[in-house]
Coordinates of C-alpha atoms and ligand atoms in Angstrom, one line a residue:
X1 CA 0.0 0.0 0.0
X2 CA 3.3 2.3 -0.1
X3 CA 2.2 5.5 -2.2
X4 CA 5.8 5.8 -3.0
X5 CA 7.3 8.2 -1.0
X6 CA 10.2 7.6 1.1
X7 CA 10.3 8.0 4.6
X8 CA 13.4 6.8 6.6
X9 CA 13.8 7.7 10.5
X10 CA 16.3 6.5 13.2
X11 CA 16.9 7.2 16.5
X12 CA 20.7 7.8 17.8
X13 CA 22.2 4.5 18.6
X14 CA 22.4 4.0 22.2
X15 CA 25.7 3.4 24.5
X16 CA 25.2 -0.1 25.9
X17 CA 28.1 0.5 28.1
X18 CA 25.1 0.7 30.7
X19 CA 21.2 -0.2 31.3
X20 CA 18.6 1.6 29.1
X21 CA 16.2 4.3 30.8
X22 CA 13.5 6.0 30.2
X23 CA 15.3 8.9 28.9
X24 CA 16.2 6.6 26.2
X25 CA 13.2 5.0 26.2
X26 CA 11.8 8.3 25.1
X27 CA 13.3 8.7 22.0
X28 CA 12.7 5.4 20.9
X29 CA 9.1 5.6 21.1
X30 CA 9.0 9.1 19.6
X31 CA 10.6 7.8 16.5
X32 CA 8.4 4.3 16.6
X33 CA 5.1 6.4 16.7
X34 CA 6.5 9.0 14.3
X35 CA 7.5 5.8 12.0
X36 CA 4.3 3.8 12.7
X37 CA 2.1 6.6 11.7
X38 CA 3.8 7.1 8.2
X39 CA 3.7 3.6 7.3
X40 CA -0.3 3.7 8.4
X41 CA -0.4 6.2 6.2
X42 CA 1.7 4.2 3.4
X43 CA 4.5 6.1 3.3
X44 CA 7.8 3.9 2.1
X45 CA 8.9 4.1 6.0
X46 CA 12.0 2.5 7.2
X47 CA 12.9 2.4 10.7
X48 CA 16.2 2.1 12.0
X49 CA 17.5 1.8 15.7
X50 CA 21.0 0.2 17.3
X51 CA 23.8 0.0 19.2
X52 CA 26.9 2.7 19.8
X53 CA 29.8 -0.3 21.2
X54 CA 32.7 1.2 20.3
X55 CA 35.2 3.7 22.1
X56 CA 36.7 4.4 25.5
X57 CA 33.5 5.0 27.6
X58 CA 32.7 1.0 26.1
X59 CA 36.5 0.0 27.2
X60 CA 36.7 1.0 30.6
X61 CA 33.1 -0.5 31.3
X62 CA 34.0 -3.4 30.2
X63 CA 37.4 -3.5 32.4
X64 CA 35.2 -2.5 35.2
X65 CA 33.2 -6.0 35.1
X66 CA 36.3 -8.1 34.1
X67 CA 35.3 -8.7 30.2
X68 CA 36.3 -8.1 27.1
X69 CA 34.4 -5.1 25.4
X70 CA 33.2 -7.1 23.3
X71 CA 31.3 -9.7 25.7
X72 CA 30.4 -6.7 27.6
X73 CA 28.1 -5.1 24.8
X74 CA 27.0 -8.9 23.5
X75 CA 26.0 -8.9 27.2
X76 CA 24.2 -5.8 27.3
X77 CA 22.9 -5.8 23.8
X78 CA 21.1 -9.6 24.3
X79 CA 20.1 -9.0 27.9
X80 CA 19.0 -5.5 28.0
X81 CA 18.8 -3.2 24.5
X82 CA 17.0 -5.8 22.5
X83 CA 14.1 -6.5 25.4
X84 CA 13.7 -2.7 25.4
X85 CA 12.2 -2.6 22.2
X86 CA 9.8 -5.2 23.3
X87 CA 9.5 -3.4 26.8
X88 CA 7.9 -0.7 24.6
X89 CA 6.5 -2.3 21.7
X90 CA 8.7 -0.5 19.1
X91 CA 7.8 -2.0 15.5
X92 CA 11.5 -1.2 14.2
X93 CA 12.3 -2.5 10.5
X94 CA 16.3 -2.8 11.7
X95 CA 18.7 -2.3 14.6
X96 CA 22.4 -2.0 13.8
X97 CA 25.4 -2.9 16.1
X98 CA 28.6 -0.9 15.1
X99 CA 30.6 -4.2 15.7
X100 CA 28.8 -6.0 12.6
X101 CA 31.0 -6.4 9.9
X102 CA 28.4 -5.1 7.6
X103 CA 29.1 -1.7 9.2
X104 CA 32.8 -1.7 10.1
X105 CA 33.9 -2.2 7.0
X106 CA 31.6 0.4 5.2
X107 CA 32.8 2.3 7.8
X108 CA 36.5 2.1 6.7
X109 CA 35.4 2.1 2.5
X110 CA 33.6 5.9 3.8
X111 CA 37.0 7.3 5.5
X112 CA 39.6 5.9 3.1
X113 CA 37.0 8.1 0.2
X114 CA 37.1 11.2 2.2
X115 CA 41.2 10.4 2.5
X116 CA 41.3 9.9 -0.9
X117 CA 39.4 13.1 -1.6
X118 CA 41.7 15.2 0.2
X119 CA 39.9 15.7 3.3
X120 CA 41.6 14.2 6.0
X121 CA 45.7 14.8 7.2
X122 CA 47.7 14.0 10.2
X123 CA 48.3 16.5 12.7
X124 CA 49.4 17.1 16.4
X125 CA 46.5 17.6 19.2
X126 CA 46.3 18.4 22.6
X127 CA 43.0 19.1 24.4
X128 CA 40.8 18.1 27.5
X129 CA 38.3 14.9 26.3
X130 CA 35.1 13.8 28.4
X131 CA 34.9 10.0 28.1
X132 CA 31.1 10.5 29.0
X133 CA 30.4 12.5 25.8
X134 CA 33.5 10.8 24.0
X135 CA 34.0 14.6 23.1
X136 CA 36.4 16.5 22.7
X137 CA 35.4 20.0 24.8
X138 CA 34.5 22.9 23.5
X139 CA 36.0 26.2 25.8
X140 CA 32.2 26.6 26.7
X141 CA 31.1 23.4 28.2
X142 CA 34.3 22.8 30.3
X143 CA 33.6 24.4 33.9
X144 CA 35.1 24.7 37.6
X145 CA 34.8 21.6 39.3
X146 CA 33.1 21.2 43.1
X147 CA 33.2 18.9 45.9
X148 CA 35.7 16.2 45.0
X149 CA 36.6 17.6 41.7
X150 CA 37.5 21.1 42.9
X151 CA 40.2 22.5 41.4
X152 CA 39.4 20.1 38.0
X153 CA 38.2 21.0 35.1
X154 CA 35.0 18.7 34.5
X155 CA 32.2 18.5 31.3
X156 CA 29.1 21.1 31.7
X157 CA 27.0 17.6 31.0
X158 CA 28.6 14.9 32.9
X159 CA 30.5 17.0 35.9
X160 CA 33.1 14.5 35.4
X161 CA 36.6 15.9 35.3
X162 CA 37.9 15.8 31.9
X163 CA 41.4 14.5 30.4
X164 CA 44.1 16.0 29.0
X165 CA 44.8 14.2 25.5
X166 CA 47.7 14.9 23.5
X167 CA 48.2 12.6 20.4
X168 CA 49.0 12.3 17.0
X169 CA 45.6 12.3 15.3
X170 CA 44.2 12.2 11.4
X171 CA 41.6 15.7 11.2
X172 CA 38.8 15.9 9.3
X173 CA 38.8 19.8 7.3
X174 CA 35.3 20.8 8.8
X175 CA 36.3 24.3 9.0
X176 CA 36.2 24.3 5.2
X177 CA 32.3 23.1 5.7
X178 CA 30.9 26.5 7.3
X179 CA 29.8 28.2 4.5
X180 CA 28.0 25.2 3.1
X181 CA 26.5 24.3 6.3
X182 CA 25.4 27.9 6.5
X183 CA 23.9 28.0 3.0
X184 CA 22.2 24.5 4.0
X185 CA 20.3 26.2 6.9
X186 CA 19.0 28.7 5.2
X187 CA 17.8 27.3 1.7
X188 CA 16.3 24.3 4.0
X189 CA 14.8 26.1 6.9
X190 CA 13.8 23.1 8.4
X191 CA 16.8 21.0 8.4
X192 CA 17.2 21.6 12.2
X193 CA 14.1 21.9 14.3
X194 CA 12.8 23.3 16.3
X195 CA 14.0 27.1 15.9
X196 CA 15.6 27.0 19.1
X197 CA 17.8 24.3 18.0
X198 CA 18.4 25.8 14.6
X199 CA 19.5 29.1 16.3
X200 CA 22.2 27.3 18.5
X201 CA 23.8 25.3 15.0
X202 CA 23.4 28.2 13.2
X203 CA 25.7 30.4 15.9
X204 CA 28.0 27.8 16.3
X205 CA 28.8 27.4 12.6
X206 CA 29.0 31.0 12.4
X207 CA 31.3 31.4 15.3
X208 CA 33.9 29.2 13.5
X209 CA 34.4 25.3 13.1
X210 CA 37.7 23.9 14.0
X211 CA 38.9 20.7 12.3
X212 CA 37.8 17.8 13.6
X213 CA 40.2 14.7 15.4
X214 CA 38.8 11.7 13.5
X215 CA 41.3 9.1 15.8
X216 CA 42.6 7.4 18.3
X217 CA 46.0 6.2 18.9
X218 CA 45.7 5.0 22.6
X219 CA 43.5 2.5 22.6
X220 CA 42.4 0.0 20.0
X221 CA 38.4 -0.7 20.8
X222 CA 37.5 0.4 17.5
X223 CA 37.4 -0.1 13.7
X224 CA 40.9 0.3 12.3
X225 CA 41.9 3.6 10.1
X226 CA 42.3 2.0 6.8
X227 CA 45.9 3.3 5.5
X228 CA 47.1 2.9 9.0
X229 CA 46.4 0.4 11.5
X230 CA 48.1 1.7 14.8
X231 CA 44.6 4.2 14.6
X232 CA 41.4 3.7 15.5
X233 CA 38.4 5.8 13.7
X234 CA 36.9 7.9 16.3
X235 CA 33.7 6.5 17.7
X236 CA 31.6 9.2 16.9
X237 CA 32.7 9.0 13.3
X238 CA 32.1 5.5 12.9
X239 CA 28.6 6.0 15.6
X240 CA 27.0 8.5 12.4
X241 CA 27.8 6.1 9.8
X242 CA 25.6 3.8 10.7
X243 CA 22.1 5.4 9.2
X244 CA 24.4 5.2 5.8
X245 CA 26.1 1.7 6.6
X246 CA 22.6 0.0 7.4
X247 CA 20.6 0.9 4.3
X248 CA 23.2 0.1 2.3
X249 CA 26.2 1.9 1.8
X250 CA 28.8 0.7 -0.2
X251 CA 26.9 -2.9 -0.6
X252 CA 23.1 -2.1 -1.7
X253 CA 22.9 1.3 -3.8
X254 CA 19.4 0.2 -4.6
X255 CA 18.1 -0.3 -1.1
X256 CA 20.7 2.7 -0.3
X257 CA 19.0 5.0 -3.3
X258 CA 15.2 3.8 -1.8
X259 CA 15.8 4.6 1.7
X260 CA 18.6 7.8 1.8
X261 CA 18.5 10.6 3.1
X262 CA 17.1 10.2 6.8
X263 CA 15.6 12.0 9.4
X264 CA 17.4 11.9 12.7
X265 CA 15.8 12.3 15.7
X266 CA 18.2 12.7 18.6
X267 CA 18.5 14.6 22.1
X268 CA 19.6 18.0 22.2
X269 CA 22.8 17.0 23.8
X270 CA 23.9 15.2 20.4
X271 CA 22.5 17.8 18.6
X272 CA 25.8 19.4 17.1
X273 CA 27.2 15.9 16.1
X274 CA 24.1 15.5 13.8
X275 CA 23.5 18.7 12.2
X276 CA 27.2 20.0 11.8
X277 CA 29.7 17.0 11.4
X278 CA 27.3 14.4 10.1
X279 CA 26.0 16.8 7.0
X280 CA 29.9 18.1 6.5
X281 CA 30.9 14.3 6.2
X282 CA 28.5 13.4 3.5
X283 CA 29.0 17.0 1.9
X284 CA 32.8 15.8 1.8
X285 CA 31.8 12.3 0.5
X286 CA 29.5 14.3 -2.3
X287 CA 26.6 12.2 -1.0
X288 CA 23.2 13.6 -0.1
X289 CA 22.8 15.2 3.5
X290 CA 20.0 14.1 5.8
X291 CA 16.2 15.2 5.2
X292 CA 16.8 17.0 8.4
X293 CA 17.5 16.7 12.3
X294 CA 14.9 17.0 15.3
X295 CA 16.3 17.4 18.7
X296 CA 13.9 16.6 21.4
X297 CA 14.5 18.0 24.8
X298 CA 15.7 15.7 28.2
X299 CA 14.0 14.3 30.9
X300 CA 14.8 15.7 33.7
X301 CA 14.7 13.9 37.6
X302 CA 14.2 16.6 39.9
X303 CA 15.4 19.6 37.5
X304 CA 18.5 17.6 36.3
X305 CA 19.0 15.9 33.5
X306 CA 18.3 12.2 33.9
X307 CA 21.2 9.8 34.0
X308 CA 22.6 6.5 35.2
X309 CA 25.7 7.9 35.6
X310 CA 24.1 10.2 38.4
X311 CA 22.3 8.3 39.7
X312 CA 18.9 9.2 38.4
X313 CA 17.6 6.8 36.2
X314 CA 14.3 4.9 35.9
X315 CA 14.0 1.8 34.0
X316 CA 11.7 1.7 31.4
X317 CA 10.1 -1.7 33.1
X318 CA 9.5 0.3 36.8
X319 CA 6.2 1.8 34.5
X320 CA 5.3 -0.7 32.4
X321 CA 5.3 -3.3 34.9
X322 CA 2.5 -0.7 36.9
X323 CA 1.1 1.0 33.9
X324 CA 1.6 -0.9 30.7
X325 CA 3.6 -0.2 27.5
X326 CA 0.8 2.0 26.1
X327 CA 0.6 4.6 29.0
X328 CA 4.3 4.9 29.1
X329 CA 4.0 6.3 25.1
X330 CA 1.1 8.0 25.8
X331 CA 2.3 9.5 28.8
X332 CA 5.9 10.7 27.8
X333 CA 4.8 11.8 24.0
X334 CA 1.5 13.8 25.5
X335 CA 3.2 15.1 28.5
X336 CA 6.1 17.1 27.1
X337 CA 6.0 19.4 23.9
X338 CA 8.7 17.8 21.6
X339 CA 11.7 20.0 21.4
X340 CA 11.4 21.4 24.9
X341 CA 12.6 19.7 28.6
X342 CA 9.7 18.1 30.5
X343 CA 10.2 16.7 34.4
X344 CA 9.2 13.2 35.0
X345 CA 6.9 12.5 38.2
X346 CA 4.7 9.4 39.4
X347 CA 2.4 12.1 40.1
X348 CA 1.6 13.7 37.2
X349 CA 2.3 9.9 35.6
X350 CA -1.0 8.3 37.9
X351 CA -2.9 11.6 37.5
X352 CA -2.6 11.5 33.8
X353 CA -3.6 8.0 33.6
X354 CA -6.3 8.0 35.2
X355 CA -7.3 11.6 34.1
X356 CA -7.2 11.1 30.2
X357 CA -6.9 7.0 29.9
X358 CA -8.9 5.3 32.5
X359 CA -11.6 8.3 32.4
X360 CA -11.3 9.8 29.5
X361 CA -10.6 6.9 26.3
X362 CA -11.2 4.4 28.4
X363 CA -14.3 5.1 29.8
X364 CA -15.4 6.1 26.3
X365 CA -14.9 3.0 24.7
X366 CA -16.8 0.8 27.8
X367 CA -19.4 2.7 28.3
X368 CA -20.6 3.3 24.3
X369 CA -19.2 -0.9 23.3
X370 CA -21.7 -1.7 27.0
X371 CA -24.5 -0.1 25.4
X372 CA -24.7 -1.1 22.3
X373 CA -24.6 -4.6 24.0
X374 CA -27.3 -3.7 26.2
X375 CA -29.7 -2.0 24.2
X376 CA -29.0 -3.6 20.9
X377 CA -27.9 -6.9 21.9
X378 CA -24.2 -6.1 20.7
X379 CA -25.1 -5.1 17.3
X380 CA -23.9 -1.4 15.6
X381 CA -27.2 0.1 15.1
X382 CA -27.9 2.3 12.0
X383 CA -27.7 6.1 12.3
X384 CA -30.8 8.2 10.8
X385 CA -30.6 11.5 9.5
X386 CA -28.8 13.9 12.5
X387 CA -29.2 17.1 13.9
X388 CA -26.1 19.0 14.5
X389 CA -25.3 17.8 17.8
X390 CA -24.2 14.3 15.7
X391 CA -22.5 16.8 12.7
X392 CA -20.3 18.7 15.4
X393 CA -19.0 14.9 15.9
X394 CA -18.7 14.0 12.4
X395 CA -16.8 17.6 12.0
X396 CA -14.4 17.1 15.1
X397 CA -13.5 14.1 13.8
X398 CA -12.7 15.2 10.4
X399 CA -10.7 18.4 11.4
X400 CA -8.9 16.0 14.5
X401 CA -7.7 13.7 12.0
X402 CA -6.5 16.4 9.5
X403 CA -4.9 18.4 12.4
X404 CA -2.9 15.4 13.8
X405 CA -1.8 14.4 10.5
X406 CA 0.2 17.8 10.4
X407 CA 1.4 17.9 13.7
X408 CA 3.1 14.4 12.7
X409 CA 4.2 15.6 9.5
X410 CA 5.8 19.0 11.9
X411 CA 7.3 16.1 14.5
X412 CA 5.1 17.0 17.1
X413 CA 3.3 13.8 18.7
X414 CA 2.3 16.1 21.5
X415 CA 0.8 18.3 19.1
X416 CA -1.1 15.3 17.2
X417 CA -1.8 13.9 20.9
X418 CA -3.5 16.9 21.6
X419 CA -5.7 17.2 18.4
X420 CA -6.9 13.6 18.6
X421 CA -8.1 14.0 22.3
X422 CA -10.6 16.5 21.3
X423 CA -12.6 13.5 19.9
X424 CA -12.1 11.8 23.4
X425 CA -13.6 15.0 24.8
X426 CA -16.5 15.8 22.6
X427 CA -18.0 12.5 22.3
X428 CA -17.6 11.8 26.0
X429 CA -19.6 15.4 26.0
X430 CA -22.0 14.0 23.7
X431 CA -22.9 11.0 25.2
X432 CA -23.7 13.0 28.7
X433 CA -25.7 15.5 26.3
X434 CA -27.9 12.5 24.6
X435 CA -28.0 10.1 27.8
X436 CA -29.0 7.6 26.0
X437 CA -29.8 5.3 29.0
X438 CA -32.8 8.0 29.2
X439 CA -33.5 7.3 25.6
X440 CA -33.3 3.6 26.3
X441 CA -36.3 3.8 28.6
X442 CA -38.6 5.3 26.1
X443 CA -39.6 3.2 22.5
X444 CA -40.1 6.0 20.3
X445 CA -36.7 6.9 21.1
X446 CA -35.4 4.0 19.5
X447 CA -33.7 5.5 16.3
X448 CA -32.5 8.1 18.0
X449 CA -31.0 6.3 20.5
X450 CA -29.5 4.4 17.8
X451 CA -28.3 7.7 16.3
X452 CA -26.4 8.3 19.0
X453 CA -24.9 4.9 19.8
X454 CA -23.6 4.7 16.2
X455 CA -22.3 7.9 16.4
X456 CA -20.2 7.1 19.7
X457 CA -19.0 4.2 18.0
X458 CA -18.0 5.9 14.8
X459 CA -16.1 8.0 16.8
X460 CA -14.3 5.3 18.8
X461 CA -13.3 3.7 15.5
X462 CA -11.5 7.1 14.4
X463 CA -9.7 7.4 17.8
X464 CA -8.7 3.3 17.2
X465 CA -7.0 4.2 13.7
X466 CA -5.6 7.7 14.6
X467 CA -4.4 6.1 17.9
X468 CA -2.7 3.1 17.1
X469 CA 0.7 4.9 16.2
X470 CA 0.3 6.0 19.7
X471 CA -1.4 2.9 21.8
X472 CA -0.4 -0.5 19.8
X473 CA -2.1 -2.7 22.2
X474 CA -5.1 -0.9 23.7
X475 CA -6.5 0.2 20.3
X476 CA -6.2 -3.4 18.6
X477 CA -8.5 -4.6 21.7
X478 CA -10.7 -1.5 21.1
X479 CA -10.7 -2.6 17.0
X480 CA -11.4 -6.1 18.1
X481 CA -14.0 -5.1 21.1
X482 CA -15.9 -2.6 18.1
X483 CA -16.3 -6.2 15.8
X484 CA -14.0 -3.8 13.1
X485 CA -11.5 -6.5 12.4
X486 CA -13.9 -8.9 11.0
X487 CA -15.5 -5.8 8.7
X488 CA -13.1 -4.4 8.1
X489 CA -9.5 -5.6 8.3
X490 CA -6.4 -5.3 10.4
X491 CA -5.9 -2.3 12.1
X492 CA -2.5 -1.5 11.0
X493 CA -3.5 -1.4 7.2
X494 CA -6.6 1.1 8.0
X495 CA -5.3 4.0 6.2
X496 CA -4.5 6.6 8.5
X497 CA -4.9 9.6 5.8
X498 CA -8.5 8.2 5.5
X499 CA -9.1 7.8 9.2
X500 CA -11.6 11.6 9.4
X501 CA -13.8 9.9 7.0
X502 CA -17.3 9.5 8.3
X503 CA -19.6 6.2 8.0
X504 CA -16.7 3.8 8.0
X505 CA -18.1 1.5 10.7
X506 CA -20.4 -0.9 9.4
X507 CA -24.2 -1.4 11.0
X508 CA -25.1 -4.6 11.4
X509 CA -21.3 -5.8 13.0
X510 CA -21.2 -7.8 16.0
X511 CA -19.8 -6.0 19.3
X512 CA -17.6 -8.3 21.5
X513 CA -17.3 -7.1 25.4
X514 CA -14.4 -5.2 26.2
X515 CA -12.3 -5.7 29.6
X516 CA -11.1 -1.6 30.9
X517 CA -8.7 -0.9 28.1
X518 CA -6.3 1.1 31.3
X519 CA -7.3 -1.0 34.4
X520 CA -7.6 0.9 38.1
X521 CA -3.9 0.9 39.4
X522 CA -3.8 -0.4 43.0
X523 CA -1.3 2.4 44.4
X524 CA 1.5 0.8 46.4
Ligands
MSP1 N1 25.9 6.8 21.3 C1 25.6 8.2 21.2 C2 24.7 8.5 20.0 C3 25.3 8.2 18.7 S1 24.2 8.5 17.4 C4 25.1 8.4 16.0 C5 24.9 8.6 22.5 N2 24.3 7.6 23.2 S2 23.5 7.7 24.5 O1 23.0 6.4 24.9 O2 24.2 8.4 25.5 O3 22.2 8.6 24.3 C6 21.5 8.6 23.2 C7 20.2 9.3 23.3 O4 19.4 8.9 24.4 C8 20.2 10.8 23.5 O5 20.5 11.6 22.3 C9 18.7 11.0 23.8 O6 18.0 10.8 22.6 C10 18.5 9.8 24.7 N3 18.6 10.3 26.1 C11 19.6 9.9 27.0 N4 19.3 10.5 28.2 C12 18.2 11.3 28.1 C13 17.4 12.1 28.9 N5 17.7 12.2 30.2 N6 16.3 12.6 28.4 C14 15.9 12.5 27.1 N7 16.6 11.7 26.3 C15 17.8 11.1 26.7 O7 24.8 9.7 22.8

């Protein structure tokens, strides 16, 4: 059902030098819902997802439990990154490992071209590196340190002291990319979103880019500099080369020429990485750059940004064990506007859940699916001609599914999140308005009671469609519960462009009962 247009996504590709957490859990489910909705909508969508296991930060965890780094991130991958996905029910078409062959030596065919185009030289470097952003400092993230580190320069991010480096290294000529990176923000407007993102790349191009150090000559947990093997290729080189290695680079120009260029959707913290060095190194390799970058904003525990290395992060399992898979995407893409910081809280977690899913959806869906069993012995009833309490329905509906459609399209769940609950909202409105349990009592009420109950369900079936991006599980139990699969077909190949149409529910099909889509939560 692809209508031909290409649509390719990724998410960074995580450290597995530690546990996953909800921070990273975040932008995984952003990027499934973003990618789910395209490919409802029959977009060509690819989406990619993986593993960052090269580099010192990889090295010294390993030597911290004894292993090898590479039976540390086999480890970690099997036990931990892979059962994420499931953990959240991310529908990804791929997930690279930057230890797969198919990527290490793409890897080294992409560096020796930009060597052999004149883009890369040896030189002399000395600077202070932070292991936890495997970076290099800037003067403007390196600050005093406190407590234990006073007198020590540590990283803005990590508070970690950083270490002074001085090696040999092979540089990358990004300070001849400014002006093309420039020119690239301005006749694409939207390459980095949102503005406030675009403002901070823009001014740091502007303020002058340095060369970059593109290895390592300390350590050897890497992928081997081609035209000399007592280097490694610096991790974050050979990290951003996987969106080209995995559809295809070098090996597949087909699959390669179908899927490129990407979006990226990434924290703001790895913001610069993506949207000045990645587009310079495909500029320099004269291949496309990406479609463009979104950087979402961080979770933050108690006004800090959330981390395992301090101490503050939340498995993704602590809320789906209590809450489900569905609430967690619900909760985290509703809850924070994309682009900006949002603070995490069981709080506003329990209230939201039972606010807008138990009470809200929820209550929508097992209240209209109990009636129609009740009063029409579980069979959709017809609709007769309206009045304009049913078209303000039929119109919220259309303009909901129109509206969420462009938030998607603009990257903003939230946004979409926010257009689709007005359907929850009015029809829960309408049903109080018509009571149809009053109608129920009364026979010549019958058709319009029927009115009313097809309308509700109508309504649920739109929310079912333009939800499932959002809510996997709930809404296939809602398409099942509204008899729609039999009718109608899966609910993944409803077609989400379609889903504001009106009338698509068939009288006549067969209700089946429907447990509480978002259960009570007995509170600890
Ligand atoms: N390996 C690099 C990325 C290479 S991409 C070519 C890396 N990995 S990471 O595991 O440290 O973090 C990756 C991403 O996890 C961040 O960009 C962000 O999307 C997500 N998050 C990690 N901590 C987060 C929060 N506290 N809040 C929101 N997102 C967070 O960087």
């Amino acid at each position: 059902m692809s209508n031909g247009r290409s649509f390719y996504i990724t998410t960074p590709i995580y450290y597995p030098s530690d546990l996953p957490h909800i921070g990273h859990g975040y932008t995984s489910v952003a990027v499934d819902t973003l990618a789910r909705w395209h490919r409802q909508a029959g977009d060509d969508t690819w989406m990619l997802t993986g593993t960052d296991e090269h580099g010192q930060k990889m090295l010294r965890a390993a030597a911290a439990n004894g292993v090898t780094p590479q039976e540390w991130v086999d480890k970690l991958v099997e036990e931990s990154w892979f059962p994420l996905l499931k953990t959240l029910d991310v529908a990804n078409d791929d997930f690279i490992r930057t230890t797969q062959p198919r990527h290490e030596e793409r890897v080294q065919q992409f560096v020796q071209a930009l060597f052999d185009r004149g883009y890369i030289y040896a030189g002399e470097y000395e600077a202070l590196y932070c292991v936890g952003c495997e970076e290099f400092k800037p003067e403007a993230e390196i600050v005093d340190g406190t407590g234990a580190f006073e007198g020590l320069k540590v990283c803005a991010i990590h508070s970690k002291p950083l270490e002074l480096l001085q090696e040999k290294n092979y540089f990358f000529k990004l300070s001849e990319f400014g002006d093309r990176l420039l020119e690239l923000y301005r006749s694409v407007p939207d390459f980095v979103r949102p503005e406030s993102a675009r403002n901070e790349v823009i001014s740091f191009v502007k303020s002058g880019l340095k060369d970059l150090s593109i290895s390592r000559s300390a350590f050897d947990w890497g992928i081997r500099v081609p035209w000399d093997d007592s280097h490694v290729i610096y991790v974050w080189v050979d990290a951003l080369l996987n969106y080209a290695t995995a559809v295809g680079y070098g090996t597949d120009p087909e699959q390669f020429a179908r899927r490129w260029p990407a979006y990226h959707v990434v924290g703001k913290d790895i913001l610069r990485f993506h949207a000045v060095i990645w587009p310079a190194m495909l500029m320099a390799a004269g291949l496309d750059v990406p479609r463009g970058v979104f950087a979402h904003g961080w979770l933050l525990v108690g006004g800090e940004k959330m981390s395992k290395s301090k101490l503050t992060g939340i498995a993704p399992t602590e809320i789906t064990d209590v809450f489900g898979s569905d609430a967690y995407r619900f909760y985290f893409l509703s809850a924070i506007a994309f682009g900006q910081d949002g603070s995490f809280s069981w709080e506003d977690l329990s209230a939201r859940y039972q606010a807008e899913l138990a009470n809200g959806f929820g209550n929508l869906a097992s209240r209209t699916t109990a009636m129609i069993e009740r009063y029409f012995e579980g069979v959709v009833p017809p609709a007769a001609a309206g009045d304009e309490r049913d078209s303000a329905i039929r119109d919220t509906v259309a303009s909901a599914a129109a509206e969420a459609d462009a938030a998607m399209e603009r990257f903003r769940p939230d946004e979409a999140i926010a257009a689709i609950w007005t359907i929850v909202d009015a029809a829960n409105g309408y049903i109080t308005e018509n009571e149809p349990w009053a109608l129920a009592k009364d026979e010549t009420q019958r058709e319009r009671l029927g009115t009313v109950l097809y309308t509700a369900a109508e309504a649920l079936r739109a929310l079912a469609v333009l939800l499932s991006p959002i809510m996997p599980v709930a809404t296939e139990k809602l398409w099942i519960a509204l008899g729609a699969a039999e009718s109608l077909g899966r609910l993944q190949d409803q077609p989400l462009r379609d889903a504001g149409a009106w009338g698509v529910l068939r009288p006549g099909t067969s209700v089946n009962g429907l447990a509480p889509l978002f259960p009570r939560i007995e509170q600890a």
